[in-house]
mmCIF file of C-alpha atoms in Angstrom:
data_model
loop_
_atom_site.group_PDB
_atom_site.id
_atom_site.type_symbol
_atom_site.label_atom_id
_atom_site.label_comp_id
_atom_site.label_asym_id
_atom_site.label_seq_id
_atom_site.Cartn_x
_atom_site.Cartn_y
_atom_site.Cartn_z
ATOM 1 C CA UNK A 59 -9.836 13.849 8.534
ATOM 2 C CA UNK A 60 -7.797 10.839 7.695
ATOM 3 C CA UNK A 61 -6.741 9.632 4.100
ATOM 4 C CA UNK A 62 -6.458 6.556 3.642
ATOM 5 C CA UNK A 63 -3.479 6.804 0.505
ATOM 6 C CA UNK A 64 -3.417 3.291 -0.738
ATOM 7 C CA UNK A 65 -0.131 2.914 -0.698
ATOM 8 C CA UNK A 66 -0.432 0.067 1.376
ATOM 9 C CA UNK A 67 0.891 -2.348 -0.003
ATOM 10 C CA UNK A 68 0.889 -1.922 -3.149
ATOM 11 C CA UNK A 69 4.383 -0.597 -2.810
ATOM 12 C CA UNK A 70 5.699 -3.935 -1.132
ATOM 13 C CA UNK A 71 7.333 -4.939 -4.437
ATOM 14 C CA UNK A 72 11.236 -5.265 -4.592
ATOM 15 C CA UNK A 73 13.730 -7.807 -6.128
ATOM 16 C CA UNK A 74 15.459 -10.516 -4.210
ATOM 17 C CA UNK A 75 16.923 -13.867 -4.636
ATOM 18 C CA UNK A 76 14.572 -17.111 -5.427
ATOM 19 C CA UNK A 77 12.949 -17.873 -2.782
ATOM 20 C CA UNK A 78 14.033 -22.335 -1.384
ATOM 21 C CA UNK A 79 13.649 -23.612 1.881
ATOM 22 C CA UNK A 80 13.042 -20.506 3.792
ATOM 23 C CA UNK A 81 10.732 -20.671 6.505
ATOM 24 C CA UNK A 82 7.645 -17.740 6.514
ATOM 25 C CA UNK A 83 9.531 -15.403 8.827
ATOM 26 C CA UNK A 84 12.839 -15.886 7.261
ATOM 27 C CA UNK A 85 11.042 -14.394 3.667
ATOM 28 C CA UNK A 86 9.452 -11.702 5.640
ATOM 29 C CA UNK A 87 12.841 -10.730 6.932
ATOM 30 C CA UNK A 88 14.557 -11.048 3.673
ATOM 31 C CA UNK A 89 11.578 -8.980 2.078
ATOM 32 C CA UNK A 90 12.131 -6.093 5.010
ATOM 33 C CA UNK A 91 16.145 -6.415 4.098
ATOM 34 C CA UNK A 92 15.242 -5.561 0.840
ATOM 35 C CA UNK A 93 12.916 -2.816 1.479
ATOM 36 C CA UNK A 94 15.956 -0.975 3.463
ATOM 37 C CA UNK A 95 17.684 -0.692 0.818
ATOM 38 C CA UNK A 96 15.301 0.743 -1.495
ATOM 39 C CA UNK A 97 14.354 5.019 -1.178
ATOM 40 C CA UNK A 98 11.607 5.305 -3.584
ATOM 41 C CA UNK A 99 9.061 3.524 -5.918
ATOM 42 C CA UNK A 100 7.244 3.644 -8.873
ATOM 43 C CA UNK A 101 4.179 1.668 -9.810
ATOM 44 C CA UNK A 102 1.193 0.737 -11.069
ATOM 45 C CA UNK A 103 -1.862 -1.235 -9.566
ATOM 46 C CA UNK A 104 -5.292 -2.720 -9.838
ATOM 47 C CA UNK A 105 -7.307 -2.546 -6.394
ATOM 48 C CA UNK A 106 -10.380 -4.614 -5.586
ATOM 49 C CA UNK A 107 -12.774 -3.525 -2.516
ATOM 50 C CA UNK A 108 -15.024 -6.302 -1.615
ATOM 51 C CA UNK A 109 -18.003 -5.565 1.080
ATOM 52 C CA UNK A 110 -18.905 -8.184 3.203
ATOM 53 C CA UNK A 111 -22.772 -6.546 4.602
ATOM 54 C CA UNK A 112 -23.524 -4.938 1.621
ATOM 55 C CA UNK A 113 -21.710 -7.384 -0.998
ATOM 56 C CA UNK A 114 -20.963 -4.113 -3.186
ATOM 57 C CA UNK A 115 -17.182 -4.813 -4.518
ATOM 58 C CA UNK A 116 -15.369 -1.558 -6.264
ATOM 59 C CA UNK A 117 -12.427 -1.932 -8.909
ATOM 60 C CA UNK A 118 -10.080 0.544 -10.044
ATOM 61 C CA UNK A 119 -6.678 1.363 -11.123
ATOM 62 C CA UNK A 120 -4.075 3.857 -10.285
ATOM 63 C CA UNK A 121 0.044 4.839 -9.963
ATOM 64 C CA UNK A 122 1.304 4.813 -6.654
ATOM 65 C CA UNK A 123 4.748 6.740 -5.939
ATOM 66 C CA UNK A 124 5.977 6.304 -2.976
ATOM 67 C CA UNK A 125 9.484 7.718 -0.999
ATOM 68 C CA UNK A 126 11.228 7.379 2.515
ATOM 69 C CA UNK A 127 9.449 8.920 5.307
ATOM 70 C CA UNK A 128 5.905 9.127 4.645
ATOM 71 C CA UNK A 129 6.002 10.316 0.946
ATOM 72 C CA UNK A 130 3.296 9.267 -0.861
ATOM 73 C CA UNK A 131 1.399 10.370 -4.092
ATOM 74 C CA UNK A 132 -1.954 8.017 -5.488
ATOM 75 C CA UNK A 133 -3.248 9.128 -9.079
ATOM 76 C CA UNK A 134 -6.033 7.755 -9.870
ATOM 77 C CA UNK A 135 -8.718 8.549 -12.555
ATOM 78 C CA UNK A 136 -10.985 10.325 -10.227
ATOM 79 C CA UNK A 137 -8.936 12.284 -7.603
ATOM 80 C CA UNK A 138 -5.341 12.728 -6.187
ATOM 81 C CA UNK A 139 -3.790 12.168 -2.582
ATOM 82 C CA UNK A 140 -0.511 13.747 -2.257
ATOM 83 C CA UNK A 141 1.603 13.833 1.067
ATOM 84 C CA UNK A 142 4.812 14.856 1.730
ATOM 85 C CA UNK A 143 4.801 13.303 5.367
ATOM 86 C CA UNK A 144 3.405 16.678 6.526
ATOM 87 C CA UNK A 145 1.019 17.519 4.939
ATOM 88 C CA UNK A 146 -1.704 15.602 2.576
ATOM 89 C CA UNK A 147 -3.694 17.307 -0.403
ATOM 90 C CA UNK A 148 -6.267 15.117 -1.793
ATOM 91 C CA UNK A 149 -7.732 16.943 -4.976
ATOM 92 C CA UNK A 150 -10.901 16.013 -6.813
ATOM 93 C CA UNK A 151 -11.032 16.893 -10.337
ATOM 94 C CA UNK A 152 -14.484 16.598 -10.839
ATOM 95 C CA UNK A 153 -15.276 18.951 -7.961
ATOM 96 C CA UNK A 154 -12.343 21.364 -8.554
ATOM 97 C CA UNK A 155 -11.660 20.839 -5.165
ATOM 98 C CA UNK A 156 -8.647 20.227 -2.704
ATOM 99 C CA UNK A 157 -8.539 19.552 0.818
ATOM 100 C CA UNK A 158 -5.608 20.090 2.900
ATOM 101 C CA UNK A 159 -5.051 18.865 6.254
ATOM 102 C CA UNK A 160 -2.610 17.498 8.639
ATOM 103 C CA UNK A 161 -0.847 13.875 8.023
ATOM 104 C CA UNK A 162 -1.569 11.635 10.354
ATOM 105 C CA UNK A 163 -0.696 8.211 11.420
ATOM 106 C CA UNK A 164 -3.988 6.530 11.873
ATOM 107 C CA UNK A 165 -3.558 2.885 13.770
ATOM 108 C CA UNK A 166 -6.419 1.542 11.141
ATOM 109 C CA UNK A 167 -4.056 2.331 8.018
ATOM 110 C CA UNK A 168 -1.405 -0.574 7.101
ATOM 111 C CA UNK A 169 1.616 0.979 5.179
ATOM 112 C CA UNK A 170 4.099 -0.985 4.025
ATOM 113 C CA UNK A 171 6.403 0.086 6.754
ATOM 114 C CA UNK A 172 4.233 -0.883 9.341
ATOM 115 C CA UNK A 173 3.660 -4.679 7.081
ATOM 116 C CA UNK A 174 7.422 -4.737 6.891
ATOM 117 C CA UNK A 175 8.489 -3.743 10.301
ATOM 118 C CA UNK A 176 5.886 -5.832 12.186
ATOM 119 C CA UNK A 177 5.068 -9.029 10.070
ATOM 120 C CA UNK A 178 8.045 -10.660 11.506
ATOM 121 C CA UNK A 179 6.919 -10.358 15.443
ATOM 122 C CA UNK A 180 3.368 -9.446 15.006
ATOM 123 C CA UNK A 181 1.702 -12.030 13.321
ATOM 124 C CA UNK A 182 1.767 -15.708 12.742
ATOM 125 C CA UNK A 183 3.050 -16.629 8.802
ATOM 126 C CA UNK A 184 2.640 -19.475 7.007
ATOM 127 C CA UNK A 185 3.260 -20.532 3.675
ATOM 128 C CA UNK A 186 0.187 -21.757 2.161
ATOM 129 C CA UNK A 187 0.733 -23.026 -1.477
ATOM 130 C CA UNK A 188 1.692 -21.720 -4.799
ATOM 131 C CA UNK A 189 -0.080 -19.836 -7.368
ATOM 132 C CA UNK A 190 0.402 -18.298 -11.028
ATOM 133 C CA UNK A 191 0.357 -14.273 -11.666
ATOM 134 C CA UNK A 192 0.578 -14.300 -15.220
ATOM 135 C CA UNK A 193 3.935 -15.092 -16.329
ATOM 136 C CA UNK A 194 5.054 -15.715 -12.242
ATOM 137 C CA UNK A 195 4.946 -18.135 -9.983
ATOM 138 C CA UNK A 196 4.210 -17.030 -6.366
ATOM 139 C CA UNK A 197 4.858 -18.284 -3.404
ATOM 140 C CA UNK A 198 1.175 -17.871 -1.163
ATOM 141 C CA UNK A 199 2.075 -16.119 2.837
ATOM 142 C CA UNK A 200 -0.569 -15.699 5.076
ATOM 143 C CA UNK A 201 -0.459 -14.010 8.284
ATOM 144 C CA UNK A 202 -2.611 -13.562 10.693
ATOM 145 C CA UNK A 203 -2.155 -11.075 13.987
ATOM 146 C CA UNK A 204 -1.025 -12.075 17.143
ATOM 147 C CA UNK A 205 -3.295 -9.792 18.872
ATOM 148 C CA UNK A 206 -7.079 -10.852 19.151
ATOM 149 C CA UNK A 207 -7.752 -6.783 18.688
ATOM 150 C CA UNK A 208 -6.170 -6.097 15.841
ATOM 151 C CA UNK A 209 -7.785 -4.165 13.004
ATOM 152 C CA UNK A 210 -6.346 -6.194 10.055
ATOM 153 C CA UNK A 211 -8.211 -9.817 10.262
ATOM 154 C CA UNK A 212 -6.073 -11.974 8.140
ATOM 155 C CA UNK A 213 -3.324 -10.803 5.168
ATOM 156 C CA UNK A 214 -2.004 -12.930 2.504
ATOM 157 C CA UNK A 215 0.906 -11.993 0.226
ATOM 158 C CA UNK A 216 2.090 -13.344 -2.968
ATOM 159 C CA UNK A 217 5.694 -13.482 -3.495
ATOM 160 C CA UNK A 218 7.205 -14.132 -6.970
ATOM 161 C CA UNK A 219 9.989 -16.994 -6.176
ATOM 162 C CA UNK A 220 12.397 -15.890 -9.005
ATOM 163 C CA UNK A 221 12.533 -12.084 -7.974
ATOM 164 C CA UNK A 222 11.049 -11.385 -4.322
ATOM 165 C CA UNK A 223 8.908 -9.042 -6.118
ATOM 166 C CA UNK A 224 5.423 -9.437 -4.034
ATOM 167 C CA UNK A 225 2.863 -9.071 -6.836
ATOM 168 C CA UNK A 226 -0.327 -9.335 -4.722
ATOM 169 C CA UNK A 227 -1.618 -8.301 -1.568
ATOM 170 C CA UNK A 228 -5.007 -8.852 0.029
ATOM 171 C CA UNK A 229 -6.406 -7.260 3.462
ATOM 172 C CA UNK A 230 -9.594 -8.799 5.524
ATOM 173 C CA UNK A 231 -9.842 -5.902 7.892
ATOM 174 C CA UNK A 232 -12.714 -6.738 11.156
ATOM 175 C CA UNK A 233 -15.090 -5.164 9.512
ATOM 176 C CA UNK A 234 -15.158 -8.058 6.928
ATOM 177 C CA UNK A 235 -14.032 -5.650 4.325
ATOM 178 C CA UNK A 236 -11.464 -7.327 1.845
ATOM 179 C CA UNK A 237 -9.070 -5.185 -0.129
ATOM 180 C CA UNK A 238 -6.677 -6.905 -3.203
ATOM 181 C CA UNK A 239 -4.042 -4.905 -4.590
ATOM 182 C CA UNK A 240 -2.266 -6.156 -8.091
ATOM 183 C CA UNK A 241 0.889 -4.649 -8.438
ATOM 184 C CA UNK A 242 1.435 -4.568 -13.099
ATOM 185 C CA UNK A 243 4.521 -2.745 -12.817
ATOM 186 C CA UNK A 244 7.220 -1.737 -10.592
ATOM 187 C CA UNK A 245 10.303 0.856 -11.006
ATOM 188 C CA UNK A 246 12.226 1.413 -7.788
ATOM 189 C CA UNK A 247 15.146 3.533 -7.034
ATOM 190 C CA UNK A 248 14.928 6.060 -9.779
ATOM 191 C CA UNK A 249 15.578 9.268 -7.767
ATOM 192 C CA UNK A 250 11.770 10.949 -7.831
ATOM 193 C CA UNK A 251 12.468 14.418 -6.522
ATOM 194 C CA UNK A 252 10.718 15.432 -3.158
ATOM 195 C CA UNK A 253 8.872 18.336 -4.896
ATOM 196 C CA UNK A 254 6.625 15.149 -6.398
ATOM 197 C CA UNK A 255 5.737 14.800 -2.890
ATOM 198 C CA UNK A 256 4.027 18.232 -2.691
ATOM 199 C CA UNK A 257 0.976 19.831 -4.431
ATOM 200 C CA UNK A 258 0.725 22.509 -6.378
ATOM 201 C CA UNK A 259 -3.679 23.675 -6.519
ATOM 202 C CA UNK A 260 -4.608 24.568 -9.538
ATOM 203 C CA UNK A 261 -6.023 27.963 -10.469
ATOM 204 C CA UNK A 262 -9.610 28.071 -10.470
ATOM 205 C CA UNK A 263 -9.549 24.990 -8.218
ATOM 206 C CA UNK A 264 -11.448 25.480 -4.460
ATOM 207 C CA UNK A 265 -9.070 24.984 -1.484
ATOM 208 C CA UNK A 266 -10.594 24.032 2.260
ATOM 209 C CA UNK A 267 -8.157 24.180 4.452
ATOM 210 C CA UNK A 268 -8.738 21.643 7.425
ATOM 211 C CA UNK A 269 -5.383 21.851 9.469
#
């Protein structure tokens, strides 16, 4: 089984110096700088999945947390995905169920380590205008993969040019599906313990074991 915890992107948001001449890949190398430095993140997003076939598009909202090696934790309304790099839980309330399994690494899945670590070498960037998020003013990346075979079609980034914070993100996968993530609010660095990173099941709750 392979969870997809949407983590992807949505914690690509960090603080930075206003963005002037730089070329594409110098801000995607000053944004991957950044993210070095930072161990763990806070924050809280709007998501938008749009369907090319079936035109269906899904909205919802959630808290991502999100901590060195492969710690993640989504909350959203309907259901939980916990991992602590190990092992993932992903718990639906509604079903009073939790499924555990292995974590794996699937190819398919951009995290922001693999946006960060690749976007300078793996993809063509280029800066394609400006745009307003609320109060910001963005600057408008948009990268597309090197490789003909890649899973992730085109990706554009927003990039707030007073604080490096990227405030939007938005994934055309091959399958024409297109994914938008919103970051509202960020907190980084604020020390979120590991045991955050693990589950505790509830009592009374169903457990399947899939590992």
């Amino acid at each position: 089984m392979k969870h997809r915890v949407l983590w992807i992107v949505l914690a690509l948001a960090w603080y930075g110096t206003a963005l002037s001449a730089e070329t594409p890949q110098e801000v995607l190398e000053k944004v991957k700088r950044r993210y070095d430095a930072i161990n763990d993140a806070e924050l809280k997003f709007a998501q938008v999945t749009k369907y090319e076939v079936s035109k269906l598009e899904q909205r919802v909202t959630g808290t991502l947390f999100i901590k060195k090696q492969n710690k993640y934790r989504v909350e959203y309304s309907d259901r939980i995905v916990v991992t602590d790099g190990k092992t993932v839980w992903s718990y639906n309330p509604h079903q009073r169920q939790v499924l555990i399994d292995h974590f794996k690494v699937d190819p398919n899945v951009v995290t922001p380590e693999k946006i960060l670590a690749a976007a300078p070498k793996e993809y063509y960037a280029s800066i394609v205008g400006t745009e307003n998020i609320g109060s910001a003013t963005t600057r408008v990346l948009k990268l597309l993969p090197k490789d003909s075979h890649a899973f992730v079609r085109t990706m554009k980034l927003w990039v707030d040019e007073t604080t490096w914070l990227i405030k939007k993100v938005e994934l055309t996968d091959d399958d024409g599906k297109q994914t938008i993530y919103t970051v509202a609010d960020i907190k980084v660095n604020t020390g979120i313990p590991d045991s955050h990173f693990t589950y505790t099941i509830p009592e009374g709750v169903e457990a399947i074991d899939l590992r």
